[in-house]
CSV table of N, CA and C in Angstrom, one decimal:
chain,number,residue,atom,x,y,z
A,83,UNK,N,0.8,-1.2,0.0
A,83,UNK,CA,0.0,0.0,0.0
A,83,UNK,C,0.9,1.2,0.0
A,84,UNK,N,0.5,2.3,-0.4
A,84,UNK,CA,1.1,3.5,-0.7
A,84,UNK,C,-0.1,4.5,0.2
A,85,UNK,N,1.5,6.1,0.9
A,85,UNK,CA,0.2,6.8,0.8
A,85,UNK,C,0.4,7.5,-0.3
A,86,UNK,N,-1.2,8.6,-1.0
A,86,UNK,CA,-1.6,9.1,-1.8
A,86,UNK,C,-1.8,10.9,-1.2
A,87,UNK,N,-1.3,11.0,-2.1
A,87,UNK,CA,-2.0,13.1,-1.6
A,87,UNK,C,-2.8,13.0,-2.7
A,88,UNK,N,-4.3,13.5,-2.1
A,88,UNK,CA,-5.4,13.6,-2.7
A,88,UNK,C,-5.5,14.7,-2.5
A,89,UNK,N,-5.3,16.2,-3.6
A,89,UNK,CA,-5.8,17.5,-3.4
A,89,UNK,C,-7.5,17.2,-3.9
A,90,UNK,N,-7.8,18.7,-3.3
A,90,UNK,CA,-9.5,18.6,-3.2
A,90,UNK,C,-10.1,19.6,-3.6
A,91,UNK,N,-9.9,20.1,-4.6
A,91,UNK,CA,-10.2,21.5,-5.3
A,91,UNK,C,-12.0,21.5,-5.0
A,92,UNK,N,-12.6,22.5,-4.2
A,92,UNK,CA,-14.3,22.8,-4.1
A,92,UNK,C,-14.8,24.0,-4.6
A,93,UNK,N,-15.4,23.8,-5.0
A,93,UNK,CA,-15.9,25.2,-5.5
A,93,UNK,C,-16.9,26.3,-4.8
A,94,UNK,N,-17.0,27.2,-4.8
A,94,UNK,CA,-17.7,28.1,-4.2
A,94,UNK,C,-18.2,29.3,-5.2
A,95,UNK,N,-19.2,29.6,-4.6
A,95,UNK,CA,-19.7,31.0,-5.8
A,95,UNK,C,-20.6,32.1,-5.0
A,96,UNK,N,-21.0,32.9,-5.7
A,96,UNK,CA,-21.5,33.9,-5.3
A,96,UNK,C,-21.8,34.8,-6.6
A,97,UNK,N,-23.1,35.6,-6.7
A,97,UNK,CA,-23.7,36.7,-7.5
A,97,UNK,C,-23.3,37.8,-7.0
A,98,UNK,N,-22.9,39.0,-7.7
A,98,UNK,CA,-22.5,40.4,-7.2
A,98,UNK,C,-23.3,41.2,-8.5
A,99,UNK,N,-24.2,42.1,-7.8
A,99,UNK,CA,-24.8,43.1,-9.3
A,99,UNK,C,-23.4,44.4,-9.1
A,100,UNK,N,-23.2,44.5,-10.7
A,100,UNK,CA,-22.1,45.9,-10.3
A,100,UNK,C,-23.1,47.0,-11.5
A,101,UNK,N,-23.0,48.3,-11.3
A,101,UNK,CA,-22.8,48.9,-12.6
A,101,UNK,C,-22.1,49.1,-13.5
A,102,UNK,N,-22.0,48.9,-14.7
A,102,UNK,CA,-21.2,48.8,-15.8
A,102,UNK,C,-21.8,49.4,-17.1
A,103,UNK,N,-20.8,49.4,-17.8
A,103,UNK,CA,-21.3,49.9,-19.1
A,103,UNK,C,-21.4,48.9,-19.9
A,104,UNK,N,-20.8,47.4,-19.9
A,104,UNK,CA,-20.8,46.1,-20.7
A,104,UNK,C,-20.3,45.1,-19.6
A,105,UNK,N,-20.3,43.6,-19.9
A,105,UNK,CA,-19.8,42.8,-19.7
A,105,UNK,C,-18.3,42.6,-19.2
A,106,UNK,N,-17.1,42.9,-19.4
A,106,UNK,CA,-15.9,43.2,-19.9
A,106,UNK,C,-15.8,44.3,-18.3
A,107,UNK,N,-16.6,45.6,-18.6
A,107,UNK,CA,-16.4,46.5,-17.2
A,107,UNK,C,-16.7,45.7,-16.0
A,108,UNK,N,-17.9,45.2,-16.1
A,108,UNK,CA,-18.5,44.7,-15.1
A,108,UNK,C,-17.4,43.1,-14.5
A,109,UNK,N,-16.3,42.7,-15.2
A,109,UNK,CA,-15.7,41.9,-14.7
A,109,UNK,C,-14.7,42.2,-14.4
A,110,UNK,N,-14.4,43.6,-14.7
A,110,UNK,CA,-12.8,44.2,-14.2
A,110,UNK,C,-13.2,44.4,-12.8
A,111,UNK,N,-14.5,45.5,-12.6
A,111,UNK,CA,-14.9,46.3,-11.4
A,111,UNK,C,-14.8,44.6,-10.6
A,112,UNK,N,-15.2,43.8,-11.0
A,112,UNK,CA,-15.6,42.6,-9.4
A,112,UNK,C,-14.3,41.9,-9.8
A,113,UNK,N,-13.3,42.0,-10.6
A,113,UNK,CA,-11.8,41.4,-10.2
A,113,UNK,C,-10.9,42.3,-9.7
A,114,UNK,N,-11.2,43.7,-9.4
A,114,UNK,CA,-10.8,44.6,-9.0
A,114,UNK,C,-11.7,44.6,-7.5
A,115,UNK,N,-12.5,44.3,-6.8
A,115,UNK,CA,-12.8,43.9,-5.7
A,115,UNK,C,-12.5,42.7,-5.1
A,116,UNK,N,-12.2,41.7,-6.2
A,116,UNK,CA,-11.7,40.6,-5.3
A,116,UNK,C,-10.3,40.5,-4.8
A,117,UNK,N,-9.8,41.7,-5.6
A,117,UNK,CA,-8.0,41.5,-5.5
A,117,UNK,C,-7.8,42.6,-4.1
A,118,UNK,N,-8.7,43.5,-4.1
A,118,UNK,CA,-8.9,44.3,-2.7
A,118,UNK,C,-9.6,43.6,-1.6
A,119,UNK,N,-9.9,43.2,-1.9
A,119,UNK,CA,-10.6,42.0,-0.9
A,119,UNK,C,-12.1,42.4,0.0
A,120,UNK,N,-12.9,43.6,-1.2
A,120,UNK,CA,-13.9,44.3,-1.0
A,120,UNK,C,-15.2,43.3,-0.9
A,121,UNK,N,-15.1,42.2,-1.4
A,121,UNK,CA,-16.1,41.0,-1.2
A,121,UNK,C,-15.9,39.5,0.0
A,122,UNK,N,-16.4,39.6,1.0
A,122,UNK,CA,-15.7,38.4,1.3
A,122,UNK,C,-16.0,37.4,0.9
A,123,UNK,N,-15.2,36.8,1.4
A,123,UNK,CA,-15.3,35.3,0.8
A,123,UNK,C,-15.9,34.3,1.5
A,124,UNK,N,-16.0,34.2,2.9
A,124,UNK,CA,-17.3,33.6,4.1
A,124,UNK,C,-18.4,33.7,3.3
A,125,UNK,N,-18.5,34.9,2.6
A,125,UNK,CA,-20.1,34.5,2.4
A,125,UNK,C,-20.3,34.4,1.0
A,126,UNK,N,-19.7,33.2,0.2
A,126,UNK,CA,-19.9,32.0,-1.1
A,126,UNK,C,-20.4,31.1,-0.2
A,127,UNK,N,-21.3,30.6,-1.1
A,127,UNK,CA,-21.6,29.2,-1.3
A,127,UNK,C,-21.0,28.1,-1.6
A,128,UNK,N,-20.8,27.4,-0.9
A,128,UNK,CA,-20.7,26.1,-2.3
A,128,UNK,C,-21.7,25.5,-3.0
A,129,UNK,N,-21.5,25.1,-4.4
A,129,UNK,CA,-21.5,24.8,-5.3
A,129,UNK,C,-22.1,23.2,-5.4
A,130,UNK,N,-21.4,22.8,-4.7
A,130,UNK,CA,-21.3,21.0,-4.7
A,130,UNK,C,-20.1,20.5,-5.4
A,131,UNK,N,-19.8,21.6,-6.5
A,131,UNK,CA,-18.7,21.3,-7.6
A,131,UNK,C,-17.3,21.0,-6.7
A,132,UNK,N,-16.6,19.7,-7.3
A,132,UNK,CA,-15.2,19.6,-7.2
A,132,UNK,C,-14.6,18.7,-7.8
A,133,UNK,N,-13.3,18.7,-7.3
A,133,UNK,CA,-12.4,18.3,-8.6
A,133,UNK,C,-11.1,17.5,-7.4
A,134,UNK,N,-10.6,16.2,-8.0
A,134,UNK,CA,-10.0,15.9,-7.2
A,134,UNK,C,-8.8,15.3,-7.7
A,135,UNK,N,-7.1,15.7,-7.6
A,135,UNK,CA,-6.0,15.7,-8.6
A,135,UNK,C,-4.9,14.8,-7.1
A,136,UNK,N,-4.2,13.9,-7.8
A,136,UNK,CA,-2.9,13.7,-7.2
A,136,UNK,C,-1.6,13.9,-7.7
A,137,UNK,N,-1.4,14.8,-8.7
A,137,UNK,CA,-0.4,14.7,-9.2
A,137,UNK,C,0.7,15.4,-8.7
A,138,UNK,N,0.7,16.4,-7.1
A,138,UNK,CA,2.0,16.4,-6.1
A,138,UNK,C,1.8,15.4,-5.3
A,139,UNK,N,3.1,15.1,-4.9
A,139,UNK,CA,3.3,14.1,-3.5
A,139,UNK,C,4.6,14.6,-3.0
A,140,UNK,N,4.2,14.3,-1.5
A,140,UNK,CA,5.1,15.2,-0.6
A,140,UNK,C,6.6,14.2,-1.2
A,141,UNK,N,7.7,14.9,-0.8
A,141,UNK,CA,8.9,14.5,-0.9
A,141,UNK,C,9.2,13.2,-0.3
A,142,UNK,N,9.9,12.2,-0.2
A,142,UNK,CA,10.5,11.1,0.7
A,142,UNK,C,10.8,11.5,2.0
A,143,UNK,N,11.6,12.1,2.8
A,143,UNK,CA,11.6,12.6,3.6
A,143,UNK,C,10.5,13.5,4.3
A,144,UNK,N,9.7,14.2,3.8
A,144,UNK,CA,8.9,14.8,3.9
A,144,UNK,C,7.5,14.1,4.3
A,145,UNK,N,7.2,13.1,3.8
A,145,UNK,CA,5.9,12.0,3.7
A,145,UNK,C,5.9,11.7,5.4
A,146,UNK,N,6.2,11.5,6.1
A,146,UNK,CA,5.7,11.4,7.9
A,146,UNK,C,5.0,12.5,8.7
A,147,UNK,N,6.0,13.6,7.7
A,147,UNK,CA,5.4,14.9,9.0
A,147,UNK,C,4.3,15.8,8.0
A,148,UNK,N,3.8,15.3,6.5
A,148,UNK,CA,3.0,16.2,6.2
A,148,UNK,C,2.1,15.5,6.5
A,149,UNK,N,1.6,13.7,6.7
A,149,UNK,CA,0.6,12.9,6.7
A,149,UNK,C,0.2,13.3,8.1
A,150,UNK,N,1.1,13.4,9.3
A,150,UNK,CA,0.7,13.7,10.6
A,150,UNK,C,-0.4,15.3,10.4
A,151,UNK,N,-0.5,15.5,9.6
A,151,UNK,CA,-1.5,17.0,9.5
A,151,UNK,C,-2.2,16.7,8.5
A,152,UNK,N,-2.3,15.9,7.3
A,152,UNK,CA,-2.9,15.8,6.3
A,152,UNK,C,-4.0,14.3,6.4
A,153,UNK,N,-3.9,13.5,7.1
A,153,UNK,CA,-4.3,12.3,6.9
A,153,UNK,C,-6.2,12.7,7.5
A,154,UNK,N,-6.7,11.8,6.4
A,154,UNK,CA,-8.3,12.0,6.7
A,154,UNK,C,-8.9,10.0,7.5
């Protein structure tokens, strides 16, 4: 048996009305709030959506003390 690192990518969402003059504005103005951090992020939803990859694994040496924090 092997262990595995199973990342767990979840998704989360949330609606924001902005004023804009097009589509294009209206996604600068709310990536320009998300990078200021004018929206929080507690209050997304999830989704149900996820995605689940193992393509890092901790180092040889490393594999005891990341599983002591990581193990489900």
């Amino acid at each position: 048996m092997r262990k595995i690192n199973v990342d767990i990518h979840y998704d989360f969402a949330k609606a924001v009305m902005v004023v804009a003059k097009d589509k294009d504005e209206a996604i600068r103005i709310v990536e320009e709030k998300l990078r200021k951090g004018e929206i929080d992020p507690r209050t997304f939803e999830p989704t149900g959506d996820y995605e689940l990859e193992t393509d890092w694994q901790p180092e040889e040496d490393d594999v005891e003390e990341y599983y002591k924090t990581h193990k489900v």
